[in-house]
Short mmCIF file of C-alpha atoms and ligand atoms in Angstrom, two decimals:
data_model
loop_
_atom_site.label_atom_id
_atom_site.label_comp_id
_atom_site.label_asym_id
_atom_site.label_seq_id
_atom_site.Cartn_x
_atom_site.Cartn_y
_atom_site.Cartn_z
CA UNK A 1 -15.79 3.49 79.96
CA UNK A 2 -16.66 0.40 81.95
CA UNK A 3 -17.16 -2.72 79.82
CA UNK A 4 -17.16 -5.36 82.58
CA UNK A 5 -20.71 -6.62 81.98
CA UNK A 6 -20.09 -6.89 78.23
CA UNK A 7 -16.92 -8.83 78.88
CA UNK A 8 -18.61 -11.26 81.25
CA UNK A 9 -21.61 -11.84 78.99
CA UNK A 10 -19.44 -12.21 75.89
CA UNK A 11 -17.24 -14.74 77.69
CA UNK A 12 -20.34 -16.85 78.32
CA UNK A 13 -21.55 -16.28 74.75
CA UNK A 14 -18.34 -17.80 73.43
CA UNK A 15 -19.18 -21.07 75.19
CA UNK A 16 -22.61 -21.14 73.55
CA UNK A 17 -22.20 -19.80 69.99
CA UNK A 18 -19.31 -19.95 67.49
CA UNK A 19 -17.18 -16.89 68.24
CA UNK A 20 -19.89 -15.80 70.71
CA UNK A 21 -21.94 -14.21 67.97
CA UNK A 22 -24.69 -14.98 65.49
CA UNK A 23 -22.95 -13.02 62.75
CA UNK A 24 -19.18 -12.55 62.38
CA UNK A 25 -19.68 -8.88 61.50
CA UNK A 26 -20.43 -8.24 65.17
CA UNK A 27 -17.39 -10.04 66.58
CA UNK A 28 -15.03 -7.03 66.44
CA UNK A 29 -12.56 -9.27 64.58
CA UNK A 30 -11.21 -6.37 62.55
CA UNK A 31 -10.71 -4.04 65.53
CA UNK A 32 -9.93 -6.43 68.38
CA UNK A 33 -11.30 -6.28 71.90
CA UNK A 34 -14.64 -7.45 73.25
CA UNK A 35 -17.88 -6.61 71.46
CA UNK A 36 -20.25 -4.39 73.42
CA UNK A 37 -23.40 -6.23 74.44
CA UNK A 38 -26.37 -3.99 73.76
CA UNK A 39 -29.35 -3.67 76.07
CA UNK A 40 -31.57 -1.27 74.10
CA UNK A 41 -31.76 1.39 71.45
CA UNK A 42 -33.57 4.72 71.59
CA UNK A 43 -33.57 7.05 68.61
CA UNK A 44 -29.97 7.62 67.52
CA UNK A 45 -28.55 5.98 70.63
CA UNK A 46 -27.62 2.54 71.85
CA UNK A 47 -27.26 1.65 75.52
CA UNK A 48 -24.98 -1.26 76.38
CA UNK A 49 -25.30 -3.58 79.37
CA UNK A 50 -22.80 -1.45 81.32
CA UNK A 51 -25.09 1.55 80.95
CA UNK A 52 -22.89 3.32 78.40
CA UNK A 53 -24.77 5.55 75.94
CA UNK A 54 -23.41 5.62 72.40
CA UNK A 55 -24.32 7.53 69.26
CA UNK A 56 -25.15 4.67 66.88
CA UNK A 57 -23.73 4.76 63.33
CA UNK A 58 -24.27 1.05 62.62
CA UNK A 59 -28.06 1.18 62.79
CA UNK A 60 -28.19 -2.63 62.74
CA UNK A 61 -25.99 -2.50 59.57
CA UNK A 62 -28.52 -0.34 57.76
CA UNK A 63 -32.15 -1.16 58.66
CA UNK A 64 -32.65 1.49 61.36
CA UNK A 65 -32.95 4.53 59.06
CA UNK A 66 -35.73 5.85 61.34
CA UNK A 67 -33.67 5.27 64.46
CA UNK A 68 -34.44 2.85 67.28
CA UNK A 69 -38.00 2.46 68.64
CA UNK A 70 -39.64 4.80 66.12
CA UNK A 71 -43.18 5.23 67.52
CA UNK A 72 -44.94 4.41 64.26
CA UNK A 73 -42.93 1.22 63.74
CA UNK A 74 -43.42 0.17 67.37
CA UNK A 75 -47.17 0.76 67.18
CA UNK A 76 -47.45 -1.25 63.96
CA UNK A 77 -45.51 -4.18 65.41
CA UNK A 78 -47.53 -4.17 68.64
CA UNK A 79 -50.79 -4.13 66.68
CA UNK A 80 -49.62 -6.98 64.47
CA UNK A 81 -48.44 -9.11 67.40
CA UNK A 82 -51.89 -8.77 68.98
CA UNK A 83 -53.27 -10.68 65.97
CA UNK A 84 -50.75 -13.52 66.09
CA UNK A 85 -47.18 -13.93 64.85
CA UNK A 86 -47.23 -16.32 61.90
CA UNK A 87 -49.88 -18.20 59.94
CA UNK A 88 -48.12 -19.85 57.00
CA UNK A 89 -50.89 -18.42 54.87
CA UNK A 90 -51.17 -15.27 52.73
CA UNK A 91 -51.94 -12.05 54.63
CA UNK A 92 -52.98 -8.54 53.57
CA UNK A 93 -49.72 -7.08 54.87
CA UNK A 94 -47.77 -8.91 52.15
CA UNK A 95 -49.86 -7.18 49.46
CA UNK A 96 -49.33 -3.82 51.16
CA UNK A 97 -45.56 -4.18 51.47
CA UNK A 98 -45.22 -5.54 47.93
CA UNK A 99 -47.23 -2.59 46.61
CA UNK A 100 -45.05 -0.09 48.49
CA UNK A 101 -41.92 -1.65 46.99
CA UNK A 102 -43.35 -1.80 43.45
CA UNK A 103 -44.54 1.82 43.68
CA UNK A 104 -41.11 2.95 44.91
CA UNK A 105 -38.79 1.07 42.52
CA UNK A 106 -39.81 1.57 38.89
CA UNK A 107 -37.86 -1.45 37.61
CA UNK A 108 -39.86 -3.78 39.89
CA UNK A 109 -43.18 -5.02 38.47
CA UNK A 110 -43.42 -8.09 40.73
CA UNK A 111 -41.64 -8.90 43.99
CA UNK A 112 -41.12 -11.92 46.22
CA UNK A 113 -40.60 -11.42 49.96
CA UNK A 114 -38.05 -13.63 51.75
CA UNK A 115 -36.31 -13.55 55.15
CA UNK A 116 -32.90 -12.01 54.52
CA UNK A 117 -30.73 -10.26 51.99
CA UNK A 118 -28.86 -13.51 51.46
CA UNK A 119 -32.07 -15.32 50.54
CA UNK A 120 -32.87 -12.49 48.15
CA UNK A 121 -29.54 -12.62 46.30
CA UNK A 122 -29.42 -16.43 46.33
CA UNK A 123 -32.89 -16.54 44.79
CA UNK A 124 -32.10 -13.80 42.28
CA UNK A 125 -29.09 -15.76 41.04
CA UNK A 126 -31.13 -18.94 40.73
CA UNK A 127 -33.79 -16.95 38.85
CA UNK A 128 -31.23 -15.47 36.45
CA UNK A 129 -29.88 -18.94 35.69
CA UNK A 130 -33.36 -20.41 35.35
CA UNK A 131 -34.60 -17.60 33.13
CA UNK A 132 -31.56 -17.53 30.79
CA UNK A 133 -30.78 -21.26 30.95
CA UNK A 134 -27.14 -20.24 31.44
CA UNK A 135 -24.67 -20.91 34.26
CA UNK A 136 -22.11 -18.13 34.70
CA UNK A 137 -22.63 -15.35 37.26
CA UNK A 138 -20.29 -12.36 37.47
CA UNK A 139 -19.61 -10.57 40.76
CA UNK A 140 -17.03 -7.96 41.80
CA UNK A 141 -14.25 -8.03 44.39
CA UNK A 142 -15.20 -6.05 47.47
CA UNK A 143 -18.91 -6.52 46.82
CA UNK A 144 -20.74 -8.65 49.40
CA UNK A 145 -24.11 -10.19 48.69
CA UNK A 146 -24.64 -12.39 51.74
CA UNK A 147 -23.35 -15.89 52.41
CA UNK A 148 -24.47 -17.42 49.11
CA UNK A 149 -22.18 -20.37 48.31
CA UNK A 150 -21.62 -19.33 44.70
CA UNK A 151 -20.65 -15.81 45.77
CA UNK A 152 -18.27 -16.78 48.57
CA UNK A 153 -15.45 -16.77 46.05
CA UNK A 154 -12.11 -15.10 45.57
CA UNK A 155 -10.21 -14.25 42.42
CA UNK A 156 -8.58 -17.43 41.27
CA UNK A 157 -5.83 -18.21 38.84
CA UNK A 158 -3.86 -15.74 36.74
CA UNK A 159 -6.89 -15.66 34.52
CA UNK A 160 -8.05 -13.30 37.31
CA UNK A 161 -11.66 -13.78 36.42
CA UNK A 162 -11.94 -17.47 37.33
CA UNK A 163 -13.23 -17.77 40.89
CA UNK A 164 -12.16 -20.22 43.55
CA UNK A 165 -13.89 -20.98 46.86
CA UNK A 166 -13.32 -18.34 49.53
CA UNK A 167 -14.68 -20.40 52.40
CA UNK A 168 -14.38 -23.98 53.59
CA UNK A 169 -17.51 -25.81 52.59
CA UNK A 170 -17.85 -24.08 49.24
CA UNK A 171 -16.98 -26.56 46.52
CA UNK A 172 -14.93 -25.98 43.39
CA UNK A 173 -17.98 -27.14 41.50
CA UNK A 174 -19.99 -24.32 43.02
CA UNK A 175 -17.45 -21.59 42.39
CA UNK A 176 -16.53 -22.68 38.89
CA UNK A 177 -19.56 -20.89 37.46
CA UNK A 178 -18.66 -17.59 39.08
CA UNK A 179 -16.40 -14.98 37.50
CA UNK A 180 -14.97 -12.31 39.76
CA UNK A 181 -13.96 -8.95 38.31
CA UNK A 182 -12.73 -5.60 39.60
CA UNK A 183 -15.39 -3.02 40.51
CA UNK A 184 -15.38 0.09 38.31
CA UNK A 185 -13.39 -1.76 35.62
CA UNK A 186 -15.55 -1.31 32.52
CA UNK A 187 -12.88 -2.72 30.20
CA UNK A 188 -12.53 -5.84 32.34
CA UNK A 189 -16.27 -6.37 32.20
CA UNK A 190 -16.34 -5.91 28.44
CA UNK A 191 -13.49 -8.40 28.09
CA UNK A 192 -15.29 -10.99 30.22
CA UNK A 193 -18.40 -10.63 28.06
CA UNK A 194 -16.32 -10.91 24.91
CA UNK A 195 -14.97 -14.21 26.25
CA UNK A 196 -18.04 -15.69 27.98
CA UNK A 197 -20.98 -13.57 26.83
CA UNK A 198 -23.49 -16.15 25.69
CA UNK A 199 -22.79 -18.30 28.79
CA UNK A 200 -23.38 -15.50 31.29
CA UNK A 201 -26.67 -15.72 33.17
CA UNK A 202 -26.25 -12.56 35.14
CA UNK A 203 -24.10 -9.90 36.76
CA UNK A 204 -24.70 -8.96 40.40
CA UNK A 205 -23.32 -5.70 41.77
CA UNK A 206 -23.69 -3.20 44.58
CA UNK A 207 -24.84 0.08 42.93
CA UNK A 208 -23.13 2.01 45.72
CA UNK A 209 -20.77 -0.29 47.55
CA UNK A 210 -21.03 -0.50 51.30
CA UNK A 211 -19.03 -3.68 51.85
CA UNK A 212 -15.55 -2.41 51.11
CA UNK A 213 -16.46 0.85 52.70
CA UNK A 214 -18.53 3.33 50.70
CA UNK A 215 -17.34 3.15 47.09
CA UNK A 216 -19.09 5.07 44.31
CA UNK A 217 -19.56 3.64 40.81
CA UNK A 218 -18.11 5.39 37.77
CA UNK A 219 -20.58 6.35 35.04
CA UNK A 220 -18.76 4.34 32.39
CA UNK A 221 -18.86 1.27 34.62
CA UNK A 222 -22.63 1.59 35.10
CA UNK A 223 -23.08 2.08 31.36
CA UNK A 224 -20.98 -1.02 30.64
CA UNK A 225 -22.97 -3.07 33.16
CA UNK A 226 -26.22 -2.27 31.41
CA UNK A 227 -24.91 -2.48 27.81
CA UNK A 228 -22.92 -5.70 28.20
CA UNK A 229 -25.78 -7.56 29.89
CA UNK A 230 -28.38 -6.20 27.46
CA UNK A 231 -26.30 -7.12 24.39
CA UNK A 232 -25.55 -10.63 25.66
CA UNK A 233 -29.04 -11.44 26.93
CA UNK A 234 -27.76 -11.70 30.52
CA UNK A 235 -29.65 -10.26 33.50
CA UNK A 236 -28.41 -7.30 35.52
CA UNK A 237 -28.98 -7.90 39.23
CA UNK A 238 -28.77 -4.73 41.32
CA UNK A 239 -28.12 -5.63 44.94
CA UNK A 240 -29.87 -2.87 46.86
CA UNK A 241 -30.06 -4.74 50.15
CA UNK A 242 -28.07 -1.91 51.70
CA UNK A 243 -28.83 1.03 49.37
CA UNK A 244 -32.54 0.35 48.88
CA UNK A 245 -34.54 3.15 50.58
CA UNK A 246 -31.21 4.25 52.13
CA UNK A 247 -29.73 6.60 49.51
CA UNK A 248 -33.17 7.56 48.22
CA UNK A 249 -36.73 6.25 48.26
CA UNK A 250 -36.25 4.55 44.89
CA UNK A 251 -32.82 3.25 45.85
CA UNK A 252 -29.46 3.83 44.19
CA UNK A 253 -30.81 2.77 40.78
CA UNK A 254 -33.09 5.82 40.74
CA UNK A 255 -30.26 8.11 41.86
CA UNK A 256 -27.88 6.63 39.27
CA UNK A 257 -30.51 6.28 36.55
CA UNK A 258 -29.82 2.62 35.82
CA UNK A 259 -32.63 0.14 35.26
CA UNK A 260 -31.68 -3.42 36.27
CA UNK A 261 -33.58 -6.61 35.41
CA UNK A 262 -33.71 -7.85 39.03
CA UNK A 263 -33.30 -5.88 42.26
CA UNK A 264 -32.57 -7.39 45.63
CA UNK A 265 -33.65 -5.67 48.83
CA UNK A 266 -33.41 -6.20 52.59
CA UNK A 267 -32.56 -4.29 55.76
CA UNK A 268 -34.76 -1.14 55.61
CA UNK A 269 -37.69 -2.94 53.93
CA UNK A 270 -38.04 -4.97 57.13
CA UNK A 271 -37.75 -1.96 59.43
CA UNK A 272 -35.43 -3.93 61.69
CA UNK A 273 -37.25 -7.26 61.38
CA UNK A 274 -36.09 -10.11 59.13
CA UNK A 275 -37.16 -9.36 55.57
CA UNK A 276 -35.43 -9.62 52.20
CA UNK A 277 -37.03 -9.20 48.80
CA UNK A 278 -36.23 -9.64 45.13
CA UNK A 279 -38.19 -8.21 42.26
CA UNK A 280 -38.06 -7.18 38.65
CA UNK A 281 -39.87 -7.36 35.35
CA UNK A 282 -43.04 -9.47 35.56
CA UNK A 283 -41.94 -11.67 32.65
CA UNK A 284 -38.81 -12.57 34.63
CA UNK A 285 -40.45 -12.89 38.07
CA UNK A 286 -43.19 -15.13 36.65
CA UNK A 287 -40.54 -17.83 36.33
CA UNK A 288 -40.60 -18.22 40.12
CA UNK A 289 -42.66 -21.10 41.56
CA UNK A 290 -45.62 -21.47 41.60
CA UNK A 291 -46.08 -19.10 38.63
CA UNK A 292 -43.08 -20.71 36.96
CA UNK A 293 -40.63 -23.50 37.65
CA UNK A 294 -37.71 -21.83 39.49
CA UNK A 295 -37.99 -23.13 43.03
CA UNK A 296 -37.96 -20.82 46.03
CA UNK A 297 -39.92 -21.09 49.29
CA UNK A 298 -39.82 -20.07 52.97
CA UNK A 299 -41.78 -20.83 56.14
CA UNK A 300 -41.64 -17.27 57.45
CA UNK A 301 -41.47 -15.41 54.14
CA UNK A 302 -43.80 -12.39 54.32
CA UNK A 303 -44.18 -12.83 58.07
CA UNK A 304 -46.98 -10.52 59.28
CA UNK A 305 -44.96 -8.91 62.08
CA UNK A 306 -42.00 -8.22 59.81
CA UNK A 307 -44.33 -6.89 57.10
CA UNK A 308 -45.94 -4.56 59.64
CA UNK A 309 -42.53 -3.10 60.54
CA UNK A 310 -41.60 -2.78 56.87
CA UNK A 311 -44.89 -1.16 55.91
CA UNK A 312 -44.62 1.37 58.75
CA UNK A 313 -41.02 2.18 57.80
CA UNK A 314 -41.56 2.60 54.05
CA UNK A 315 -44.78 4.55 54.61
CA UNK A 316 -42.94 6.97 56.89
CA UNK A 317 -40.12 7.34 54.34
CA UNK A 318 -42.64 7.91 51.54
CA UNK A 319 -44.90 10.38 53.36
CA UNK A 320 -42.28 12.32 55.31
CA UNK A 321 -39.24 12.14 53.04
CA UNK A 322 -36.11 12.47 55.19
CA UNK A 323 -33.59 12.38 52.37
CA UNK A 324 -32.89 16.11 52.17
CA UNK A 325 -32.20 16.25 55.92
CA UNK A 326 -30.11 13.06 55.77
CA UNK A 327 -28.11 14.63 52.94
CA UNK A 328 -27.42 17.71 55.09
CA UNK A 329 -26.38 15.64 58.11
CA UNK A 330 -24.24 13.42 55.89
CA UNK A 331 -22.50 16.42 54.35
CA UNK A 332 -21.93 17.95 57.80
CA UNK A 333 -20.33 14.76 59.09
CA UNK A 334 -18.29 14.04 55.95
CA UNK A 335 -16.92 17.57 55.77
CA UNK A 336 -16.09 17.57 59.46
CA UNK A 337 -14.26 14.24 59.36
CA UNK A 338 -12.33 15.10 56.18
CA UNK A 339 -11.20 18.45 57.63
CA UNK A 340 -10.11 16.86 60.90
CA UNK A 341 -8.22 14.05 59.23
CA UNK A 342 -6.27 16.55 57.13
CA UNK A 343 -5.57 18.72 60.18
CA UNK A 344 -4.29 15.68 62.05
CA UNK A 345 -2.02 14.88 59.14
CA UNK A 346 -3.74 11.58 58.49
CA UNK A 347 -3.85 10.08 54.99
CA UNK A 348 -7.64 9.80 54.93
CA UNK A 349 -10.53 10.34 52.59
CA UNK A 350 -14.28 10.36 53.18
CA UNK A 351 -16.61 8.86 50.56
CA UNK A 352 -20.35 9.33 50.91
CA UNK A 353 -23.71 8.91 49.24
CA UNK A 354 -26.52 10.43 51.24
CA UNK A 355 -26.56 8.99 54.75
CA UNK A 356 -24.02 6.22 54.12
CA UNK A 357 -20.35 7.15 54.35
CA UNK A 358 -16.89 5.86 55.20
CA UNK A 359 -13.76 7.51 56.56
CA UNK A 360 -11.01 5.55 54.81
CA UNK A 361 -7.52 5.50 56.27
CA UNK A 362 -6.28 5.89 52.71
CA UNK A 363 -5.40 9.02 50.77
CA UNK A 364 -8.06 8.08 48.23
CA UNK A 365 -9.87 7.84 46.01
CA UNK A 366 -10.97 4.29 46.85
CA UNK A 367 -12.55 2.96 43.65
CA UNK A 368 -12.15 -0.81 43.92
CA UNK A 369 -10.98 -3.58 46.25
CA UNK A 370 -7.32 -3.18 45.26
CA UNK A 371 -7.50 0.40 46.57
CA UNK A 372 -9.47 -0.55 49.68
CA UNK A 373 -6.98 -3.28 50.56
CA UNK A 374 -4.29 -0.58 50.97
CA UNK A 375 -6.15 1.05 53.87
CA UNK A 376 -4.34 1.41 57.19
CA UNK A 377 -6.69 -0.92 59.06
CA UNK A 378 -4.52 -0.84 62.18
CA UNK A 379 -5.06 2.91 62.45
CA UNK A 380 -8.77 2.36 61.81
CA UNK A 381 -8.84 -0.02 64.82
CA UNK A 382 -7.33 2.65 67.08
CA UNK A 383 -9.80 5.22 65.72
CA UNK A 384 -12.70 2.83 66.33
CA UNK A 385 -11.84 2.22 69.97
CA UNK A 386 -10.99 5.85 70.59
CA UNK A 387 -14.47 6.79 69.36
CA UNK A 388 -16.10 4.11 71.53
CA UNK A 389 -14.47 5.67 74.56
CA UNK A 390 -15.92 9.03 73.47
CA UNK A 391 -19.42 7.50 73.20
CA UNK A 392 -19.54 7.01 69.42
CA UNK A 393 -20.34 3.55 68.01
CA UNK A 394 -18.90 3.11 64.52
CA UNK A 395 -19.07 0.06 62.26
CA UNK A 396 -16.38 -2.28 63.59
CA UNK A 397 -14.49 -2.57 60.30
CA UNK A 398 -12.83 -0.25 57.83
CA UNK A 399 -14.80 -2.09 55.16
CA UNK A 400 -18.26 -1.03 56.25
CA UNK A 401 -20.32 2.15 55.94
CA UNK A 402 -21.56 4.45 58.67
CA UNK A 403 -25.30 5.08 58.63
CA UNK A 404 -27.09 8.22 59.79
CA UNK A 405 -30.75 7.94 60.83
CA UNK A 406 -33.58 10.45 60.97
CA UNK A 407 -33.14 10.38 64.75
CA UNK A 408 -29.63 11.85 64.54
CA UNK A 409 -29.46 15.60 65.10
CA UNK A 410 -26.96 18.23 64.02
CA UNK A 411 -25.81 18.23 67.65
CA UNK A 412 -25.14 14.48 67.51
CA UNK A 413 -23.12 15.06 64.35
CA UNK A 414 -21.16 17.91 65.93
CA UNK A 415 -20.47 15.81 69.03
CA UNK A 416 -19.19 13.05 66.73
CA UNK A 417 -16.91 15.50 64.95
CA UNK A 418 -15.63 16.85 68.27
CA UNK A 419 -14.87 13.31 69.43
CA UNK A 420 -13.10 12.52 66.16
CA UNK A 421 -10.99 15.66 66.52
CA UNK A 422 -9.55 14.37 69.77
CA UNK A 423 -9.18 10.77 68.62
CA UNK A 424 -7.57 11.50 65.26
CA UNK A 425 -5.07 13.77 66.99
CA UNK A 426 -4.25 11.11 69.56
CA UNK A 427 -3.75 8.06 67.30
P1 KE4 B 1 -28.34 -10.43 55.06
O1 KE4 B 1 -28.39 -11.88 54.65
O2 KE4 B 1 -27.25 -10.16 56.08
O3 KE4 B 1 -29.70 -9.86 55.47
O4 KE4 B 1 -27.97 -9.58 53.72
C1 KE4 B 1 -26.81 -9.92 53.00
C2 KE4 B 1 -26.37 -8.71 52.20
C3 KE4 B 1 -26.65 -8.68 50.84
N1 KE4 B 1 -26.28 -7.62 50.09
C4 KE4 B 1 -25.64 -6.56 50.64
C5 KE4 B 1 -25.24 -5.41 49.75
C6 KE4 B 1 -25.34 -6.54 52.03
O5 KE4 B 1 -24.69 -5.48 52.56
C7 KE4 B 1 -25.70 -7.64 52.82
C8 KE4 B 1 -25.39 -7.71 54.30
N2 KE4 B 1 -24.62 -6.63 54.83
C9 KE4 B 1 -23.81 -6.95 55.99
C10 KE4 B 1 -23.09 -5.67 56.47
N3 KE4 B 1 -22.33 -5.04 55.45
C11 KE4 B 1 -24.61 -7.55 57.09
C12 KE4 B 1 -23.91 -7.63 58.42
C13 KE4 B 1 -23.88 -9.04 58.93
O6 KE4 B 1 -23.66 -9.97 58.13
O7 KE4 B 1 -24.07 -9.20 60.15
#
């Protein structure tokens, strides 16, 4: 494949933007080489500036569940643009999108629209602290919730749970109120509540993890999350930025039958435009300004163009449910990849929920960050580039999930499996 245009454009980009990108996830840091510069997307495909066509399994890191340029989303955006782009005043579209979200997610009685998943989780944490009048937030290794200062933390001292900054610019003062635990460790969670219970404002978790690759929660862990928070008067924050409307119309919480106090959303709810959201019980959400005193604001929150894309996307998902078909395509791909990896003698496992899945270069199961950290990421890098050369665009890190859209066909999946057969044999 020719990548000369991408290379030239990326070289220029590096003189203009840090690392040549506007998000590090796109920089190919984990796999090396030059990122492909994309020109356009159509359905399940991306076309880069060198004219290469690729089957897209990033889907903009989740939002594009309907594929690129879905006609209903395009029409809605065009119609909205013809009325103006932003007013800084309430619009009907915000009511419509809020109603769609409330109708879809039973634990949400009121919702606030923001501009990104990060804004949603940052606001949810502030709300939990404001509502409970407590300081401590618990998160889990391998879970990512956006670039919120208090969540950019790593496990600290031998105490394991005490967090320390995981990025320059995050102060010790910020991270001192964060505890970091192991995902799927119910006993560790119970111990942390035994030690800090009445000081814990909230626990934030990914209900199906996408950010260490696709990792599935254990039932006892989910039960402990709900019981520990309930017993201690802490809030359970379910970060569904990635899983919301992805693994089912009601999100992972409906699939897993867990009812959180606050849910964060993003990605799909914006249909590819910048939207995040956080919502929950009305008595909690009514603490948010101007109904309550917890401050949160945003110039472009509830932007009419973004709402139009979100409304069109959620309406399509509600009225023409794709989840059974996405389940079939996901199973076809997962089974194909697992079989090939075994045939190629690779120590691999595939973990999947619906249309989000990961081929781990690890014998498996991968249940927490300690497991994920053992993956053969060098082999993943070779696999990634081998698939690019075969016209398949995977997430550029072992610690991400592949996403299948409604635009993918069984033929696309089979072509992906055929490509993987050759690549896994060769690496
Ligand atoms: P954004 O601020 O990127 O919209 O959302 C942050 C976020 C919050 N919660 C979860 C569970 C998320 O997965 C994310 C963002 N996901 C990454 C990809 N795994 C976004 C990619 C990027 O940062 O470019």
